[in-house]
Coordinates of C-alpha atoms and ligand atoms in Angstrom, one line a residue:
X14 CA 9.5 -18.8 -5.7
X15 CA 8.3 -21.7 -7.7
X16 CA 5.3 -20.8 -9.5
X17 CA 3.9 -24.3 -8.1
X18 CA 3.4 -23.3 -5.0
X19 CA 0.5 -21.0 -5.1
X20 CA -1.9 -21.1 -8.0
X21 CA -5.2 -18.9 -8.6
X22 CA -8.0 -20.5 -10.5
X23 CA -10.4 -18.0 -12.0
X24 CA -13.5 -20.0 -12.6
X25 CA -16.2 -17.4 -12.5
X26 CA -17.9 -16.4 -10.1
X27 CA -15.8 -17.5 -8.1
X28 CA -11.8 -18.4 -8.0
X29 CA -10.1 -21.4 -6.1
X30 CA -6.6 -20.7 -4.5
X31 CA -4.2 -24.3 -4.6
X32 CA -1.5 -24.4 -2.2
X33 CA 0.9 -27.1 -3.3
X34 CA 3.9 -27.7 -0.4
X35 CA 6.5 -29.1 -2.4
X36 CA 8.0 -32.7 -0.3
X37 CA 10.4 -30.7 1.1
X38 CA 8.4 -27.9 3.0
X39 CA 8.8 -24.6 2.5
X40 CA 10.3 -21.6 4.6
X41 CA 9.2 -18.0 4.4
X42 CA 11.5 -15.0 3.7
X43 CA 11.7 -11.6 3.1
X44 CA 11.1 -8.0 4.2
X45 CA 7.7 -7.0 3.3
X46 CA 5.1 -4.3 3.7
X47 CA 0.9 -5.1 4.4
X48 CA -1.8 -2.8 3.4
X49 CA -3.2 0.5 5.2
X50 CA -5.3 -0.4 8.4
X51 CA -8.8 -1.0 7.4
X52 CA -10.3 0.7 10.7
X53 CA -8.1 3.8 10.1
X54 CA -8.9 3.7 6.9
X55 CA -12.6 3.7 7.3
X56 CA -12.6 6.6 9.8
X57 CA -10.0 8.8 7.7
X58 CA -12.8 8.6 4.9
X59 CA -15.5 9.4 7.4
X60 CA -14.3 12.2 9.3
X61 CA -12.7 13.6 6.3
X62 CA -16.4 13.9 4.7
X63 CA -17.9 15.7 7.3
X64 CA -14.6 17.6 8.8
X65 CA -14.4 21.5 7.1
X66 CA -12.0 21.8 4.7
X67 CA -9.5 19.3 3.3
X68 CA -8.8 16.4 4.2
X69 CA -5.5 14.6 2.9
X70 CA -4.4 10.3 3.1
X71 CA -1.5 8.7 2.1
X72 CA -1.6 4.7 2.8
X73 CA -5.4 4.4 2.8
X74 CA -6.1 0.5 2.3
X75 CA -7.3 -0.3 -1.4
X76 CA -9.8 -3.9 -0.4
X77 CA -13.4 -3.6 -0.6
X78 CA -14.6 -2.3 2.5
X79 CA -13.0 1.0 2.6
X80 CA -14.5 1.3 -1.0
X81 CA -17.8 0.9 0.1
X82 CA -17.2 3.6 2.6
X83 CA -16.1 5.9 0.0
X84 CA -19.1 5.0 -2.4
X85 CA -21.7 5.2 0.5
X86 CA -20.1 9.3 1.0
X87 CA -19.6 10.1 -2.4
X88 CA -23.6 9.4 -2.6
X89 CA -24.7 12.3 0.8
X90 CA -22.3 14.8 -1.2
X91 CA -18.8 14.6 -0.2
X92 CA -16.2 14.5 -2.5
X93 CA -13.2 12.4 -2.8
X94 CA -10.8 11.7 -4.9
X95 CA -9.3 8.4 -6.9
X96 CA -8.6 6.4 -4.2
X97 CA -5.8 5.2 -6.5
X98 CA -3.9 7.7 -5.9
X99 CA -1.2 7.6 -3.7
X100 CA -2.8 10.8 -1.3
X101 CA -6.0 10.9 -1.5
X102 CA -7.9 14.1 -0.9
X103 CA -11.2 14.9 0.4
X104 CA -12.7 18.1 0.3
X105 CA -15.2 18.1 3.2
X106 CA -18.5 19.1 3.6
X107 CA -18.7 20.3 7.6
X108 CA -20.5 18.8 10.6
X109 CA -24.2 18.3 10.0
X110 CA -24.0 18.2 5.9
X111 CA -24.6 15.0 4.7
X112 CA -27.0 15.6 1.7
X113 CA -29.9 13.2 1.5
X114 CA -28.7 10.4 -1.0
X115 CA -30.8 9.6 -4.2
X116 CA -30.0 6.2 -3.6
X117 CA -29.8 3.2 -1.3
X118 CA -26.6 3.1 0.9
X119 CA -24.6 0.4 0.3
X120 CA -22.1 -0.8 2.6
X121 CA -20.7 -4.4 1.5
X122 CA -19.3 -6.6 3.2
X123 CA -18.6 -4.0 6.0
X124 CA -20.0 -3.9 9.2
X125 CA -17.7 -0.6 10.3
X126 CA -19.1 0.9 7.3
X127 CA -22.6 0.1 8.4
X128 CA -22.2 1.0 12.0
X129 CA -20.4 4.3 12.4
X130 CA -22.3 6.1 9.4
X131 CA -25.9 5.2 11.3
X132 CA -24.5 7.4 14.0
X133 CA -24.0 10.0 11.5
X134 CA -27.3 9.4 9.9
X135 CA -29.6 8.9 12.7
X136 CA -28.5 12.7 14.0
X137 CA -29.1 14.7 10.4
X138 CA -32.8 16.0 11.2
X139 CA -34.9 15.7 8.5
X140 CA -33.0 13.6 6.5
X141 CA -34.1 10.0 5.2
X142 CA -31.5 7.0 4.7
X143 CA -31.7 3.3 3.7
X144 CA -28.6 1.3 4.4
X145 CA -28.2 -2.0 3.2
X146 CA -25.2 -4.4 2.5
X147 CA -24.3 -8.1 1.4
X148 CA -25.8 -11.1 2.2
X149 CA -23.5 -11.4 5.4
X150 CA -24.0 -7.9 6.1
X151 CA -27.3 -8.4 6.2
X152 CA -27.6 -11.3 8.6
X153 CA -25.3 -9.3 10.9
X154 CA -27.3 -7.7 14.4
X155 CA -27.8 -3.8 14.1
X156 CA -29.4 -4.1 17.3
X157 CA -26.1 -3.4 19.1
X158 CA -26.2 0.3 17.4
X159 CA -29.7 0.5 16.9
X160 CA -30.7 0.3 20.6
X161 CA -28.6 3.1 22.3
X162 CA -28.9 5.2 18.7
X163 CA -32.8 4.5 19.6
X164 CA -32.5 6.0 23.5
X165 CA -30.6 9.4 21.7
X166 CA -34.0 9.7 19.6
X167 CA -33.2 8.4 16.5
X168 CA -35.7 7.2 14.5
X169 CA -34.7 3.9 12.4
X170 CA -36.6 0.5 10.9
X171 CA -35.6 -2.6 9.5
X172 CA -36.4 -6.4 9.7
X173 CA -36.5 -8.4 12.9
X174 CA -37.3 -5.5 15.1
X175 CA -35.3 -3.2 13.8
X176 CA -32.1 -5.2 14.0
X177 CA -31.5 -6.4 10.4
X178 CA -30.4 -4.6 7.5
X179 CA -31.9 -3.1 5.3
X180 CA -32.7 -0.3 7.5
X181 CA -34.5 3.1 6.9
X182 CA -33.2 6.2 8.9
X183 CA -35.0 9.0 9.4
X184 CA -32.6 11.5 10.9
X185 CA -33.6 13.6 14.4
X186 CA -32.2 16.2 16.6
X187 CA -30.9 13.3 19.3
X188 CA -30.0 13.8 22.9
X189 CA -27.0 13.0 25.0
X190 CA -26.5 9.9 26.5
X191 CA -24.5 7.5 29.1
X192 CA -24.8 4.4 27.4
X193 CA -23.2 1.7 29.2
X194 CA -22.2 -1.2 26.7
X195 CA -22.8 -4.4 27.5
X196 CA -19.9 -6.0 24.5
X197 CA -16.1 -4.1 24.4
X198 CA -17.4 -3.3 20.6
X199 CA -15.4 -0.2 19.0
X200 CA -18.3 -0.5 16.3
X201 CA -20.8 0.3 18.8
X202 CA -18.8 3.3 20.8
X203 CA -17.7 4.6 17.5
X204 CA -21.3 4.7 15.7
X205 CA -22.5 6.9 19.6
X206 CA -19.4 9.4 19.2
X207 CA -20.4 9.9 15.6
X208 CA -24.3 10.5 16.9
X209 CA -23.0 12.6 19.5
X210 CA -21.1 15.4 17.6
X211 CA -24.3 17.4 16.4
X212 CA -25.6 16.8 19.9
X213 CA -25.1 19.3 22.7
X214 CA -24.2 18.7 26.0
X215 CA -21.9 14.9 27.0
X216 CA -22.0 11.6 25.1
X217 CA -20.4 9.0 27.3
X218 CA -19.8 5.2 26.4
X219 CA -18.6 2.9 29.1
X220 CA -17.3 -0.5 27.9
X221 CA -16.9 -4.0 29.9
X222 CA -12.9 -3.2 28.4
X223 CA -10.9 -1.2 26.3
X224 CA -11.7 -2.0 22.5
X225 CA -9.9 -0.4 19.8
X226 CA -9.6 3.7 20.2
X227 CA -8.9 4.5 16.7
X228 CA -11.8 7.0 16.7
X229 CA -11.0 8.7 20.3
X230 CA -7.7 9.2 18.8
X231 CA -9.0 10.7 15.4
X232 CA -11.9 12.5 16.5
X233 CA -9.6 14.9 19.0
X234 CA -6.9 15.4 16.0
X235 CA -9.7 16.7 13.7
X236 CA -10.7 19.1 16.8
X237 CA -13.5 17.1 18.9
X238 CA -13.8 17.8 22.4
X239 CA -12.8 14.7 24.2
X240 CA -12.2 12.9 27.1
X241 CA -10.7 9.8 28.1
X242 CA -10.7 7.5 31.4
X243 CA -8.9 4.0 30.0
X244 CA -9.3 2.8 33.6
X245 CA -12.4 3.0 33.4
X246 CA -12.9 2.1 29.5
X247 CA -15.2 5.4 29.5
X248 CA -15.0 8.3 26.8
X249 CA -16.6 11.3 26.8
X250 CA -17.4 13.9 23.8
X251 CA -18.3 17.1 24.8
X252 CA -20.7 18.5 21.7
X253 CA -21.4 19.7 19.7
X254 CA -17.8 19.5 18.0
X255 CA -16.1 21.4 15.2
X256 CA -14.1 19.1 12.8
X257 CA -11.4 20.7 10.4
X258 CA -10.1 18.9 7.8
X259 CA -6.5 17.0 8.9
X260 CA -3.6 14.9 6.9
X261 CA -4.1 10.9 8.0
X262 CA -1.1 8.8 7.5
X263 CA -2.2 5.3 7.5
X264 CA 0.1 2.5 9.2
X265 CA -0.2 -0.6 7.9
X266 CA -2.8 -3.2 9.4
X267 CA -1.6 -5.4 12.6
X268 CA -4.5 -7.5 11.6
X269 CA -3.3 -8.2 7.8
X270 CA 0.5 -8.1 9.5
X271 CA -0.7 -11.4 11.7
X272 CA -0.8 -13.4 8.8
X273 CA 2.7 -13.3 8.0
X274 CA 3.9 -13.4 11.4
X275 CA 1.5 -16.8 12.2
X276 CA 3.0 -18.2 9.0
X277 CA 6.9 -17.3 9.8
X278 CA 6.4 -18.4 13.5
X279 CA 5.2 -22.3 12.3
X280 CA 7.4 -22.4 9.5
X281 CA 10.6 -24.0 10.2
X282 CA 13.5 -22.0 9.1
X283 CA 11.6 -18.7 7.9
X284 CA 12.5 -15.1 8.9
X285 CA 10.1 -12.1 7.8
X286 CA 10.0 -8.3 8.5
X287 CA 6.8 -6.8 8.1
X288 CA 7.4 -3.1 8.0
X289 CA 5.5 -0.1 9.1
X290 CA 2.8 -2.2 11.1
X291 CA 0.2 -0.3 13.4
X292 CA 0.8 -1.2 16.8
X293 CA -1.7 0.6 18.9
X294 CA -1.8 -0.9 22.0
X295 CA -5.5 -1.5 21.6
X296 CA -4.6 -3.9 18.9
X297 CA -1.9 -5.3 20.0
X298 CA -3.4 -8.5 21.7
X299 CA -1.8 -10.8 19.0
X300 CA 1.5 -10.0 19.9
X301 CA 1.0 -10.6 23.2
X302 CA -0.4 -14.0 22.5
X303 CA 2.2 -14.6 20.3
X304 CA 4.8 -13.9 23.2
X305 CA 2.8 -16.4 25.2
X306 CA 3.8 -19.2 22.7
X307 CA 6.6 -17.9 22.8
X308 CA 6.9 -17.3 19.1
X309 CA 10.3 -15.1 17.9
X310 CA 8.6 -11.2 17.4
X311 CA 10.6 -8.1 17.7
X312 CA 9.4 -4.2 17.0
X313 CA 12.0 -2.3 15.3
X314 CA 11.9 1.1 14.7
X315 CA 9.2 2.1 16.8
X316 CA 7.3 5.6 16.0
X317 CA 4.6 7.4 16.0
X318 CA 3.0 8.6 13.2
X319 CA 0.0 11.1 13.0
X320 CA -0.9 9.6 16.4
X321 CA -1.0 6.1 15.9
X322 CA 1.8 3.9 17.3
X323 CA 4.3 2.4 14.5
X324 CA 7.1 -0.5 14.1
X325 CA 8.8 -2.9 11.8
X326 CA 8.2 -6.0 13.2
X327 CA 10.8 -9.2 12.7
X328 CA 9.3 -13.1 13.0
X329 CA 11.3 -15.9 13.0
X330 CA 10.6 -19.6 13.4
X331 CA 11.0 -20.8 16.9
X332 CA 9.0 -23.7 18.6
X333 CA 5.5 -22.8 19.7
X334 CA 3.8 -23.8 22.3
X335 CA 0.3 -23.7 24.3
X336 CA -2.0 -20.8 25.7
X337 CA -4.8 -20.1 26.9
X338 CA -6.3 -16.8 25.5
X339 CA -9.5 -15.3 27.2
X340 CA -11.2 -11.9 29.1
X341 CA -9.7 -8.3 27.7
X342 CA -6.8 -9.5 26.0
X343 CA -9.6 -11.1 24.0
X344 CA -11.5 -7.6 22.3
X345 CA -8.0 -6.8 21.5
X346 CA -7.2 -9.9 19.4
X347 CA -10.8 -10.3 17.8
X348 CA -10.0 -10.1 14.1
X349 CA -6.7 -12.4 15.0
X350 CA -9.0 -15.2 16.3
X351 CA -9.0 -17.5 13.2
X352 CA -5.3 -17.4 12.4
X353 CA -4.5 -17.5 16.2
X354 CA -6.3 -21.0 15.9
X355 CA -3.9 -22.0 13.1
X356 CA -0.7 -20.8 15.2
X357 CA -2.0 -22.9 17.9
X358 CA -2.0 -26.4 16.1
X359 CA 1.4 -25.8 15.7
X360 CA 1.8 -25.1 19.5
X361 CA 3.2 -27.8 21.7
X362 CA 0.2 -28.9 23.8
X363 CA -3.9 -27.9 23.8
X364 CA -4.6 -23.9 23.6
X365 CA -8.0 -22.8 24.9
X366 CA -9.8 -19.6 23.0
X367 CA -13.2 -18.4 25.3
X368 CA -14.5 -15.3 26.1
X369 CA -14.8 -15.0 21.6
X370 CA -18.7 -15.5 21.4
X371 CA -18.7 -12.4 18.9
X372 CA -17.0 -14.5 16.8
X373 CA -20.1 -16.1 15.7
X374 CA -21.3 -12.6 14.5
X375 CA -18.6 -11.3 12.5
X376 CA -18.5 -11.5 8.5
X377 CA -19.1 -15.4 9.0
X378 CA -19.7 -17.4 12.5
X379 CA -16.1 -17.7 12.8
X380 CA -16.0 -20.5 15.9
X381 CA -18.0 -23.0 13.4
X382 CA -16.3 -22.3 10.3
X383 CA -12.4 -22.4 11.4
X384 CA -13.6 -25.6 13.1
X385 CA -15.3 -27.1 10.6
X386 CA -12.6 -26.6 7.5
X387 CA -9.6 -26.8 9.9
X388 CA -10.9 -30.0 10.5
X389 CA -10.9 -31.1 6.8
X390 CA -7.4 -30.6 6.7
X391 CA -7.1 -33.5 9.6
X392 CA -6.9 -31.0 12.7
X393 CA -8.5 -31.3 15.9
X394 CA -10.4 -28.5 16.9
X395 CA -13.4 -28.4 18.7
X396 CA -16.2 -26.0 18.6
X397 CA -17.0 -24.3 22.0
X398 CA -20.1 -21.9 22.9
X399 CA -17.5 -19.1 23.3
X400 CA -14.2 -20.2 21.9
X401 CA -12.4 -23.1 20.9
X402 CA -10.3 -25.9 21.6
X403 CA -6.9 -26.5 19.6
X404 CA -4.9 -30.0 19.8
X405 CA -1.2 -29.0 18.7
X406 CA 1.3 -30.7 17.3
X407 CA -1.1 -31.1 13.9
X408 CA -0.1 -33.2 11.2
X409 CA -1.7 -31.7 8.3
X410 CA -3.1 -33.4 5.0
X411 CA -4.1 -30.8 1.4
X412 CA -7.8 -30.7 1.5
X413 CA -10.5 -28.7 -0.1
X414 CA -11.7 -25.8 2.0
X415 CA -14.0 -23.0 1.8
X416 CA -13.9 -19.2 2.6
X417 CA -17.2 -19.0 3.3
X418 CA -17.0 -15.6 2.1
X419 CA -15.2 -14.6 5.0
X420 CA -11.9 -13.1 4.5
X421 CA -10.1 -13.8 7.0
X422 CA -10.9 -17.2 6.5
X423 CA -10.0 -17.3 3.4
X424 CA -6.4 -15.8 4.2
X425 CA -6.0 -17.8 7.6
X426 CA -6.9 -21.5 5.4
X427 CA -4.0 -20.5 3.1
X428 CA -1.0 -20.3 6.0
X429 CA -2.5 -23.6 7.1
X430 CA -2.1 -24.7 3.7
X431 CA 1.7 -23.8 4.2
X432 CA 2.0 -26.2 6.6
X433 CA -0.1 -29.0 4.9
X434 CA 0.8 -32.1 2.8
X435 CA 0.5 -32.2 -0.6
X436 CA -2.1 -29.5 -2.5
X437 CA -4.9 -27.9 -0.4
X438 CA -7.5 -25.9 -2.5
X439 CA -9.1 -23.0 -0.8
X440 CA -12.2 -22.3 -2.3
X441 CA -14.1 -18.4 -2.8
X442 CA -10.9 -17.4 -2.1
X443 CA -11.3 -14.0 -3.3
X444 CA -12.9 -12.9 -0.4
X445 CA -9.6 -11.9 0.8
X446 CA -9.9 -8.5 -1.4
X447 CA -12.4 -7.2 1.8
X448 CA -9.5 -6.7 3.5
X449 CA -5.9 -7.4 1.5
X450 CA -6.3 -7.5 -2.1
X451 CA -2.4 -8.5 -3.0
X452 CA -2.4 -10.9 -0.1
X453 CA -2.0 -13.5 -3.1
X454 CA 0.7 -12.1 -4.9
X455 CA 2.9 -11.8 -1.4
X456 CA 2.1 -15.1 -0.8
X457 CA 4.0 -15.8 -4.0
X458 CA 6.9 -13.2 -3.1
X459 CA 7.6 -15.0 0.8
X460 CA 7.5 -18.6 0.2
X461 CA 10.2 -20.6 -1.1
X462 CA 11.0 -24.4 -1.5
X463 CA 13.1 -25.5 0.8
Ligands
S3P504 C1 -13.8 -2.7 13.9 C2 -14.1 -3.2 15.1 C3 -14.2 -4.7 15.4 C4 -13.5 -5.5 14.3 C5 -13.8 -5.0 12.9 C6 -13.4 -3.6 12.7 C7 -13.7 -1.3 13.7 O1 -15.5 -5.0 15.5 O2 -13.9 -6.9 14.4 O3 -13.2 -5.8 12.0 O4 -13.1 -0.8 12.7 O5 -14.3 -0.5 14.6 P1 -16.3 -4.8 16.9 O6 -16.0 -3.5 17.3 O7 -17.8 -4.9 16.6 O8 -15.8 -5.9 17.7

């Protein structure tokens, strides 16, 4: 493509991304491939370190997130290889081994990072942990962890009542527990499970609905005891569990995958296949809103591989038009909110987001920031204590935006861009290395001038 569509600006510390639409347009084409899912990834790193024996990866994702999951192990003793590589290998160090790190634990940017390693801190007796992260990391509530991690036993501290990070773990020998959640929060049931595998006897987690089951369905391939009642949204680990060592193949992320397939559906003329995409159907909620608008999506190739559903999927251009999204498709669509709101300006008619409050807790508070630098580019969206409101049928004008440090921001500003007049000029836009750190240099490899 024309190297003056997309062009990076390194002006340290931070770099500035300029869209220019050529007066034209631009369509999108090509068959192309997104990075290893970051939830898998996270877990395939964390079971792998305490799981006997080795544990082998192939697709792991590369951004920053998963790194700082690898780090924060590597520091309590296990060890892992280059992540470079294209396996990577861990050679565990069995159930109840973390060592007590010399340092502070540092998670990031990463809230999964943060989240499912208390569990497996808080149950080490007599081990002491601090845990820290980045400045969004650290305005972030722990309290969602904290408090059931607190009725197992567990013994942790940290600003604002315990709920901010920094926190200080001192580790204990918890109990089981029923905890009935009140947020569909796979963070939250994931850090319990984790707590729960050094405990004996049942650790149950109820949830308002299903959220993503990426540890239910790793845990019982590495050998946990465990039971499942998607009904009810209830799991149920039977400790304490042995984990051996297993191979993880790594699908590629639905959630990096939605940027492509937003950007194909509300660009006229473009046709993309993004292959190997994760499609588990706890993840799967931007398809299904997708279908809503009708947008042009098929899975190819379906598969499963080492337990997690797989497809090519096709997008082509095809009129959009209005939804409304809300309830449990919602947990299942979370990450997909902010480039969901940029499909919808496209849409024929006003699409209604609610139900998305945790929005406003994520890496930045989502509902205010699309709204706010959406609107610079001249859309109407407007801010709603649980969701959003989206005019379609946007005419867009270049702008400059910010990231806010959030990546998905960052990434969802630049499809908008696509679809704007003239040059729009996404600052911070390196925060899209969290999550996909050559989402630039597709970028570059899809669009063409029309
Ligand atoms: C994740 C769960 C989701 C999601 C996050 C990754 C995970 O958070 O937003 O990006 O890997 O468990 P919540 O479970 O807190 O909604």
């Amino acid at each position: 493509m024309s190297a003056a569509i997309v062009c990076l600006t390194e002006a340290l510390p931070h770099s500035a991304l300029t869209i220019t639409v050529p007066p034209g347009g631009l369509t999108l084409q090509g068959r192309i491939q997104v990075p290893g899912d970051k939830s898998i990834s996270h877990r395939a790193l964390m079971l792998g370190a305490i799981a006997a024996g080795e544990t082998r990866i192939k697709g792991l994702l590369l951004g920053e997130d998963p790194r700082s999951t690898a780090r924060c192990f590597r520091a309590m003793g296990a060890q892992i290889s280059d992540l470079e590589g294209e396996w990577v290998s861990i050679q565990g160090l069995g159930i109840g081994h973390l060592q007590e790190p010399a340092e502070v634990l540092d998670a990031g940017n990463s809230g999964t990072t943060l989240r499912l390693m208390l569990g497996l801190l808080a149950s080490h007796p007599d081990r002491f942990f601090t845990v820290t992260g980045d400045d969004s990391l650290r305005s972030r509530p722990m309290s969602r962890v904290v408090t059931p991690l607190t009725q197992m036993g567990a013994q942790i501290w940290g600003r604002k009542e315990n709920s901010l990070a920094p926190l200080a773990v001192k580790g204990q020998r918890l109990q089981p527990i029923r905890y009935v959640s009140p947020i569909a929060s796979a963070q939250v049931k994931s850090c319990i499970l984790l707590a729960g595998l050094m405990v004996a006897g049942q650790t149950t987690v109820v949830e308002p609905s299903l959220s993503r089951d990426h540890s239910e369905r790793m845990l019982s391939a590495f050998g946990a005891d465990l039971s499942r009642d998607p009904e009810r949204s209830s799991v149920t680990l039977n400790g304490p569990a042995q984990l051996i060592g297993q191979t993880v193949i790594v699908p590629g992320d639905i959630s990096s995958a939605a940027f492509w397939l937003v950007a194909a559906a509300i660009t006229p003329g473009s046709e993309l296949v993004i292959e190997n995409v994760g499609v588990n159907p706890t993840r799967t909620g931007i398809l299904e809103a997708l279908a809503q608008m009708d947008a042009d999506i098929t899975l190819e190739n379906q598969r499963v591989v080492t337990g997690e559903p797989v497809a090519d999927l096709r997008v082509r251009y095809r009129p959009l038009k209005s939804c409304t999204l809300a309830g449990d498709l919602i947990p299942r669509l979370i990450d997909e909110v902010p480039i969901l709101a940029v499909a919808a300006l496209f849409a024929q008619g006003k699409t209604t987001i609610r139900d998305a409050a945790e929005l406003r807790v994520k890496e930045s508070d989502r509902l205010v920031v699309i709204a706010s630098e959406l609107q610079k580019l001249g859309a109407t969206v407007v801010e709603q204590p649980d969701g959003l409101e989206i005019e379609g049928g946007a005419s867009l004008q270049g702008n400059a935006v910010d990231s806010c440090t959030d990546h998905r921001i960052a990434m969802s500003l630049a499809i908008a861009a696509l679809r704007a007049r003239g040059s729009t000029v996404i600052f911070r836009a390196e925060a899209a290395a969290v999550s996909y750190p050559d989402f630039i240099k597709t970028l570059t490899k899809v669009c063409h001038p029309t």
